[in-house]
Short mmCIF file of C-alpha atoms in Angstrom, two decimals:
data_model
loop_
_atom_site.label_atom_id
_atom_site.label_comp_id
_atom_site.label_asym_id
_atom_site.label_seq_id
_atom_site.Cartn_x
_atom_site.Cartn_y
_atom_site.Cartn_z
CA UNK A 1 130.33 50.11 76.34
CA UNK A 2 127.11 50.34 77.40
CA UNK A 3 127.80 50.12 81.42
CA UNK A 4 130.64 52.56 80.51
CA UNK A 5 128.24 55.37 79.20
CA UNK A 6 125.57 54.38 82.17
CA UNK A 7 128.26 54.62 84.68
CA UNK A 8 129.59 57.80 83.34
CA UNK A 9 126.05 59.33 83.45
CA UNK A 10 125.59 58.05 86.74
CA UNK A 11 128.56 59.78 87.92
CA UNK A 12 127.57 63.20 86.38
CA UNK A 13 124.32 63.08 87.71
CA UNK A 14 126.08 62.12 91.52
CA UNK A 15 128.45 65.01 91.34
CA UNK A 16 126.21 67.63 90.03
CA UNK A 17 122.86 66.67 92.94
CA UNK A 18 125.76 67.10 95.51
CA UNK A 19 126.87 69.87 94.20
CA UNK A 20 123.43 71.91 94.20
CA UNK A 21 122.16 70.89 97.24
CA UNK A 22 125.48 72.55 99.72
CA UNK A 23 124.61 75.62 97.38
CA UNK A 24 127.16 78.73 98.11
CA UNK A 25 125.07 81.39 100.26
CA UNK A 26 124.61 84.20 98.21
CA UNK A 27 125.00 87.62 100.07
CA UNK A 28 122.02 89.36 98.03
CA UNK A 29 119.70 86.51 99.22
CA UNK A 30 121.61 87.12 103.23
CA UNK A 31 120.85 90.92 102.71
CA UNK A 32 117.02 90.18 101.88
CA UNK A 33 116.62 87.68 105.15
CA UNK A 34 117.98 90.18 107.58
CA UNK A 35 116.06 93.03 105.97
CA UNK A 36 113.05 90.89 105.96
CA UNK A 37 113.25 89.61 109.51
CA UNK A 38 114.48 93.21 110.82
CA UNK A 39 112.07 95.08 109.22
CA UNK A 40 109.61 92.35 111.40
CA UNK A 41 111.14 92.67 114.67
CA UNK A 42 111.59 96.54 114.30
CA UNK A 43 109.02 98.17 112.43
CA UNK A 44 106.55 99.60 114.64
CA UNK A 45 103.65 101.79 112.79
CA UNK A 46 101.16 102.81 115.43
CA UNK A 47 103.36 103.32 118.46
CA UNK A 48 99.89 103.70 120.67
CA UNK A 49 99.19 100.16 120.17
CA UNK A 50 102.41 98.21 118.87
CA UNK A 51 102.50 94.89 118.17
CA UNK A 52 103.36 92.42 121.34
CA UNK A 53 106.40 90.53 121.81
CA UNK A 54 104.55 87.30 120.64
CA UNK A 55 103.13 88.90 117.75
CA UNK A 56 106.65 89.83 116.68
CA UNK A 57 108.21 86.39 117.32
CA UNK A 58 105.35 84.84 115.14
CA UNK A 59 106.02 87.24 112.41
CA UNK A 60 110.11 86.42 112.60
CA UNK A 61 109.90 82.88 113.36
CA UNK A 62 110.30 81.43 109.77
CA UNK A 63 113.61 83.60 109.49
CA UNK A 64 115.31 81.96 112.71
CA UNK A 65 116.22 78.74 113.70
CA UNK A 66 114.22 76.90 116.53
CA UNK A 67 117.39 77.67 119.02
CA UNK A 68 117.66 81.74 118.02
CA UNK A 69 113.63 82.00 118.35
CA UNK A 70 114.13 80.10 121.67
CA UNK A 71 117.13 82.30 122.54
CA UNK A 72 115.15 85.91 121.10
CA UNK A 73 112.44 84.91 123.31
CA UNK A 74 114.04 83.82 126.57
CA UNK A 75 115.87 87.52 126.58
CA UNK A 76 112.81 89.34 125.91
CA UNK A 77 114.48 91.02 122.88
CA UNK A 78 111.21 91.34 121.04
CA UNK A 79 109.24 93.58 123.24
CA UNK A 80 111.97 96.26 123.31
CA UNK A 81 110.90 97.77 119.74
CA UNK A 82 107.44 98.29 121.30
CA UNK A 83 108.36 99.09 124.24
CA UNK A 84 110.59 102.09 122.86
CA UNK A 85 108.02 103.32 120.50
CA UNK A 86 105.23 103.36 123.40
CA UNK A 87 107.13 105.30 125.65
CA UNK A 88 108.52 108.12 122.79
CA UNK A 89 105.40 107.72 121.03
CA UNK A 90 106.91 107.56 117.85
CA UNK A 91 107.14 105.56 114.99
CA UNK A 92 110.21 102.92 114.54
CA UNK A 93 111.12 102.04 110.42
CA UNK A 94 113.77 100.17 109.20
CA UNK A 95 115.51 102.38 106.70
CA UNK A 96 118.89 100.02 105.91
CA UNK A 97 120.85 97.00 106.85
CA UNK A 98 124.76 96.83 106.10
CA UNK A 99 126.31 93.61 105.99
CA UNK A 100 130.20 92.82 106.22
CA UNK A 101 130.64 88.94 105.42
CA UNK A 102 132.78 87.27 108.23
CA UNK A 103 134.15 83.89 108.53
CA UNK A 104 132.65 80.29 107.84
CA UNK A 105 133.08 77.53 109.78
CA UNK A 106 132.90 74.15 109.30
CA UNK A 107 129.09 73.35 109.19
CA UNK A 108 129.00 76.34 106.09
CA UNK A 109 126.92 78.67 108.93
CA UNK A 110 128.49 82.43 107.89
CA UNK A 111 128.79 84.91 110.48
CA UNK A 112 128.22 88.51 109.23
CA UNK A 113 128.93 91.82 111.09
CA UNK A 114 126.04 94.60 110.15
CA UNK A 115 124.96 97.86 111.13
CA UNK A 116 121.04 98.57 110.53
CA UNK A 117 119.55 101.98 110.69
CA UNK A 118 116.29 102.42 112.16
CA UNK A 119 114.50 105.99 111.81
CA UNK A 120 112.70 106.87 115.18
CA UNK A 121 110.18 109.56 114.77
CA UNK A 122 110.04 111.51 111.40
CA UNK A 123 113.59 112.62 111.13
CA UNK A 124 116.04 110.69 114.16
CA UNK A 125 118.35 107.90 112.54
CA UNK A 126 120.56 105.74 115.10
CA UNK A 127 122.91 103.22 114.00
CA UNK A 128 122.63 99.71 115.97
CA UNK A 129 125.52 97.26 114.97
CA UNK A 130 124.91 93.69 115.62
CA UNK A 131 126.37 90.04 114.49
CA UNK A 132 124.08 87.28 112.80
CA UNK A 133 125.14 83.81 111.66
CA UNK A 134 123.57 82.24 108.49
CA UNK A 135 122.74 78.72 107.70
CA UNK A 136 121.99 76.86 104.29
CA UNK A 137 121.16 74.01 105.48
CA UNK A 138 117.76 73.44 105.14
CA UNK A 139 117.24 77.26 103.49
CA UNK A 140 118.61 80.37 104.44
CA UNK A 141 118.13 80.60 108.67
CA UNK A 142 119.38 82.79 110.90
CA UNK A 143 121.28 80.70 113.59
CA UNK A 144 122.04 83.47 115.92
CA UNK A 145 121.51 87.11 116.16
CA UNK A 146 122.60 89.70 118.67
CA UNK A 147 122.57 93.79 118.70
CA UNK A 148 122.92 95.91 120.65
CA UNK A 149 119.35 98.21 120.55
CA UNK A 150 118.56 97.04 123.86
CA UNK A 151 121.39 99.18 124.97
CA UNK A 152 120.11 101.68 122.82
CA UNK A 153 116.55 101.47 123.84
CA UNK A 154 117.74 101.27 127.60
CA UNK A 155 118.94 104.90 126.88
CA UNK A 156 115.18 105.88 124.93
CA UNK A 157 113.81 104.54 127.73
CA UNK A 158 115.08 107.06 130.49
CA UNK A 159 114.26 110.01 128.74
#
C-alpha cells in the first residue's frame, strides 16, 4: 500500500514539474517584452547626441536571442533610430505596440504580427508594422524580429 501511495505521489509530482516548466506564453507578458525591448531600440531623448548602435544592442540584448542580436547587428538595424533623430533633430518615443498572435510551431516559438507607433517630434505619429517570434524556452526571448522603419527612416532620411 505503501509503494502504491509513493508511486502515486511520485507520479503527481512528474506530471505537474513537466507541466510548469513548457509554461503557455502569456500574451500580456509578450506585450511587455516587445514594449520593453522597443522602447530600447527606439527611444531616442536627446537627438543631438543619441545613443550609438552598440549602446542600443547592449541595452536590448537580454530581450533577444544570441542569433537575433547577431542578426540586428549584422544589418545595422540599431543605428537607424539615431540616425533618424540626428538628421530631423527630433525626438523618437515609443507611444504603443499592437500585437496580433500568429501561429506556433513545433518548438512552442509564437510568431506575432504588430504594428508599433513611434511619435517623431512633438506631434508626428507613423505606424511601422513588423513580425517577431517568441520563445519560452529558457524565458521569454525574442527569436527573430523584422520591421520595416528602415524603410521608413530611408524616407526621413532624404528630407
Amino acid at each position: 500500500m505503501k509503494k502504491l501511495i509513493r508511486l502515486t505521489l511520485f507520479s503527481i509530482f512528474l506530471i505537474s514539474s513537466v507541466a510548469c516548466s513548457n509554461e503557455a506564453v502569456n500574451d500580456e507578458e509578450v506585450h511587455e517584452l516587445v514594449m520593453a525591448y522597443k522602447k530600447e531600440q527606439y527611444t531616442i531623448e536627446d537627438p543631438s547626441a543619441p545613443p550609438s548602435e552598440f549602446e542600443i544592442s547592449e541595452n536590448v540584448s537580454h530581450y533577444l536571442s544570441e542569433d537575433a542580436l547577431y542578426e540586428q547587428n549584422i544589418n545595422r538595424i540599431f543605428d537607424i533610430a539615431p540616425k533618424v533623430a540626428k538628421k530631423l533633430n527630433q525626438k523618437i518615443e515609443l507611444v504603443d505596440v499592437v500585437l496580433v498572435k500568429g501561429e506556433e510551431d513545433e518548438n512552442s516559438n509564437i510568431d506575432y504580427d504588430y504594428t508599433i507607433k513611434l511619435k517623431i517630434g512633438t506631434d508626428e505619429i507613423i505606424e511601422v508594422n513588423g513580425h517577431v517570434t517568441i520563445s519560452n524556452d529558457n524565458g521569454l526571448k525574442i527569436m527573430s524580429d523584422f520591421d520595416h522603419f528602415r524603410h521608413i527612416g530611408a524616407r526621413f532620411m532624404n528630407k
